[in-house]
XYZ file of C-alpha atoms in Angstrom:
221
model
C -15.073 -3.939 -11.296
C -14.836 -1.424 -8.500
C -11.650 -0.329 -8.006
C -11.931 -0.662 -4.184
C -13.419 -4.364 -4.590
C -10.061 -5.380 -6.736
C -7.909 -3.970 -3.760
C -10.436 -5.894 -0.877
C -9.973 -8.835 -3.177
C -5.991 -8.439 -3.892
C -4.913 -7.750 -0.127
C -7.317 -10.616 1.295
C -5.742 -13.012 -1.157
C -2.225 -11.821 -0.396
C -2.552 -11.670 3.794
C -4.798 -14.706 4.364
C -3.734 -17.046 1.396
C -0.401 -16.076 1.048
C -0.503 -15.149 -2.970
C 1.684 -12.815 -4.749
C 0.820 -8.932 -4.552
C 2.514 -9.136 -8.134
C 0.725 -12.005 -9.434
C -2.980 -10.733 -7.564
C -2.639 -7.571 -9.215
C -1.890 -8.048 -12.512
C -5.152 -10.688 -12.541
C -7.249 -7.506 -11.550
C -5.516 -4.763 -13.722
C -7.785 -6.420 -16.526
C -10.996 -6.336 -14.412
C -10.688 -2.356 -13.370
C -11.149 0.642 -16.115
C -8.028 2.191 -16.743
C -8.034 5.402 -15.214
C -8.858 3.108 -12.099
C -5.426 1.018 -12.180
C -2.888 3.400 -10.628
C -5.516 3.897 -7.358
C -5.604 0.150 -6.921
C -2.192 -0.257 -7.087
C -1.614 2.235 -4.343
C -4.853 1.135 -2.047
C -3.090 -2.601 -2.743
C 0.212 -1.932 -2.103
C -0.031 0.824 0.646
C -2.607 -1.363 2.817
C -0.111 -4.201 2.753
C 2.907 -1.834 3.427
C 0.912 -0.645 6.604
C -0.814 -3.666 7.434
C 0.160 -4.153 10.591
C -0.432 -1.145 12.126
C -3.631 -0.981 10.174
C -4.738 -3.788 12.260
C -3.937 -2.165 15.245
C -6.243 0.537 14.802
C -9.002 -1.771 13.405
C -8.849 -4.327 16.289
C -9.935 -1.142 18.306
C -12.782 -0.246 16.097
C -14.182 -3.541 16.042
C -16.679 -4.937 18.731
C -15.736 -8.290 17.801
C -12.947 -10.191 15.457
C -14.320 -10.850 11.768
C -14.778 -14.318 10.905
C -12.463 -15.898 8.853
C -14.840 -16.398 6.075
C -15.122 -12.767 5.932
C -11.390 -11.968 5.271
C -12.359 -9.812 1.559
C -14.815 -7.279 4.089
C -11.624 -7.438 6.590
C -9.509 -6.329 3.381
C -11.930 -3.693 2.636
C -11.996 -2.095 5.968
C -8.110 -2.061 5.924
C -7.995 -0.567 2.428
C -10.584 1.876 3.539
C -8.391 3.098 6.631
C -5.285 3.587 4.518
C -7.232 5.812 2.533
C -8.273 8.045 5.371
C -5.123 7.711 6.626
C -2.837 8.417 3.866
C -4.243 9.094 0.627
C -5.374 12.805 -0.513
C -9.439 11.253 -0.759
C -12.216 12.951 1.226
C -13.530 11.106 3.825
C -17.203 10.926 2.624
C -16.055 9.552 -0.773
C -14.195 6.996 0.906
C -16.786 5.694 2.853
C -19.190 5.807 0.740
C -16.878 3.552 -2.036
C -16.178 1.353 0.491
C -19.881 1.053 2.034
C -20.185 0.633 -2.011
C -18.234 -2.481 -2.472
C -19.945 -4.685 0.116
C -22.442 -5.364 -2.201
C -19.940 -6.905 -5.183
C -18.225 -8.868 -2.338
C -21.631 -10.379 -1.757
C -21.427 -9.326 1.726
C -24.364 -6.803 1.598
C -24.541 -7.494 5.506
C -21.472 -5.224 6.155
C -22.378 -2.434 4.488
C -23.554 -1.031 7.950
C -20.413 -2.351 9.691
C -18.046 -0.381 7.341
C -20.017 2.470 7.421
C -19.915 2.606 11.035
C -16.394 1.161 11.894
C -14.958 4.375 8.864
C -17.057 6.942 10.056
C -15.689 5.638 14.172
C -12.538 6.709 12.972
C -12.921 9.755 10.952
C -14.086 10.716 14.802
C -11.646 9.070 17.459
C -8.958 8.273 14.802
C -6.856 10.572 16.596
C -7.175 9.404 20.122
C -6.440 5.674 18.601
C -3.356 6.738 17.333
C -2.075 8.614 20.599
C -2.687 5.361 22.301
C -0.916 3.375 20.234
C 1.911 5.626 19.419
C 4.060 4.053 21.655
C 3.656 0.327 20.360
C 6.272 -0.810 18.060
C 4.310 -2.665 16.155
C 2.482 0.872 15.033
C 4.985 3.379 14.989
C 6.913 0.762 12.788
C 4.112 -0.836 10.676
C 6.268 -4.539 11.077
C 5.006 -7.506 12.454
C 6.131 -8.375 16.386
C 8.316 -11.891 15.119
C 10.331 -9.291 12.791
C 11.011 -6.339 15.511
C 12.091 -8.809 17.876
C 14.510 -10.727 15.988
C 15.696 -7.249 14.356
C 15.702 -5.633 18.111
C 18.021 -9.095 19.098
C 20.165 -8.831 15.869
C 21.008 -4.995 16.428
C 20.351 -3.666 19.509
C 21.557 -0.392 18.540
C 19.968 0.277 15.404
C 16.861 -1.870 14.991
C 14.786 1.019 15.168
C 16.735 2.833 11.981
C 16.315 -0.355 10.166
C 12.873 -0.095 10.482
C 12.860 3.286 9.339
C 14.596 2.476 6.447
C 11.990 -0.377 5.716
C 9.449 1.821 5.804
C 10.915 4.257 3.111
C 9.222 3.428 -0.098
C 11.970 2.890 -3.155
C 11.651 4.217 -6.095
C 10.977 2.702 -9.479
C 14.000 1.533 -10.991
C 14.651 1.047 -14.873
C 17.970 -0.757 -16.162
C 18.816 0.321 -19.781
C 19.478 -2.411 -22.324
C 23.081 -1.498 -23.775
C 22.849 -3.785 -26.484
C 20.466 -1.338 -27.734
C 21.913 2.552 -26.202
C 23.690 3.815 -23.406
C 21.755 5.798 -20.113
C 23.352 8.839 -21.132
C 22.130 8.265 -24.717
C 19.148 7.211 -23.655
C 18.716 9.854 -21.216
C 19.484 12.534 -24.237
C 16.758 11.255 -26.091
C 13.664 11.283 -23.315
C 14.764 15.020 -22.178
C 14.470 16.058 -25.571
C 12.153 14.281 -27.252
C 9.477 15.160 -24.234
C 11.290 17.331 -21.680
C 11.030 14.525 -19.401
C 13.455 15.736 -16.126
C 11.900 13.326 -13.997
C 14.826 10.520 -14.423
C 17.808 10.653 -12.386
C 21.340 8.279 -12.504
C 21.600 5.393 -10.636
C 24.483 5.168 -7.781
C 25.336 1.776 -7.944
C 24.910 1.072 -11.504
C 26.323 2.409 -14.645
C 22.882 1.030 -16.452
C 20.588 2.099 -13.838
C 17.725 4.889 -13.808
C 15.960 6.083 -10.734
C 12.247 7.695 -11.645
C 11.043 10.628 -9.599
C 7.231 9.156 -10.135
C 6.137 5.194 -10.424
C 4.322 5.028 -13.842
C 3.285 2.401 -16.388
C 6.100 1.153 -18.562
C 3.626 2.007 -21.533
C 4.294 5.561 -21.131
C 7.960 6.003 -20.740
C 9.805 7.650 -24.166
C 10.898 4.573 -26.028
């Protein structure tokens, strides 16, 4: 399967049926080659992340609302607009996947709409943005229910909360000490592979930090 399809298919079940990201994901890891896994897992995770400012700028590249029936080619057009937005892709290869996947979503009809709606952007992307910079709901990427109550809560410091939301945390590993210690542990992946990339938890004496998300397959041990 398309790699771009999976993530259309993922974020559509999560946003409009309300599944898992976790569960969604791992029933597509299967269905994607390999190399393929770590893009879908970003496209899935960083279109949801951003999904409501995503929405913003698509609701102003749209001539009319999608139907509900149509929430997978929604999906798509979301994924495709994180890509453009935030992901080290060129534009033509992006639209081109995405114009791609219409077909496997059996919605060969919007293979002209996604064309046109990406290619919109890659144009007046940048004049969308300037008009919505002001918006909450954009600069923040958090639904309007959430920045109100937060704005109510802490009038202060709603705004750094947000922020802080928005920060992406990093993978997190918790050492079993029935079997070593970190610092043991530690010891053995720096010299075994000169693996640096692992750093000490603050608030736990078990804890590991990892400079770079990666499959559990391929950590020392």
């Amino acid at each position: 399967m398309l790699p771009r399809v999976a993530a259309a298919r993922v974020v559509a079940a999560v946003s409009t049926d309300g599944n898992s990201l976790t569960a969604c994901l791992s029933g597509f890891n299967d269905r994607v080659a390999f190399k393929d896994r770590a893009l879908l897992a970003e496209m899935a995770y960083g279109t949801l992340r951003e999904y409501p400012a995503l929405s913003q700028i698509l609701d102003r590249l749209l001539d009319k609302p999608l139907k509900g029936k149509d929430s997978e080619v929604h999906a798509l057009l979301l994924c495709g607009l994180y890509q453009l937005k935030h992901m080290r892709i060129p534009a033509h290869a992006v639209v081109n996947e995405c114009v791609a996947s219409c077909r496997p979503l059996r919605r060969a009809w919007a293979r002209g709409l996604v064309n046109g709606v990406l290619r919109e952007f890659t144009r007046t992307g940048a004049a969308i943005e300037k008009a919505l910079a002001a918006d909450p709901v954009y600069r923040f990427a958090h639904p309007p229910w959430l920045i109100q109550c937060l704005r109510q809560a802490w009038p202060e410091h709603w705004q750094k909360i947000l922020e802080a939301n928005n920060r992406q945390a990093p993978m997190t590993l918790r050492v079993n000490r029935q079997r070593t210690t970190r610092a043991a542990w530690l010891a053995g992946a720096e010299s075994a592979a000169g693996d640096k990339s692992f750093r000490e938890a603050i608030h736990s004496d078990v804890g590991l930090y990892l400079q770079r998300a990666r499959p559990g397959s391929e950590l020392p041990g």
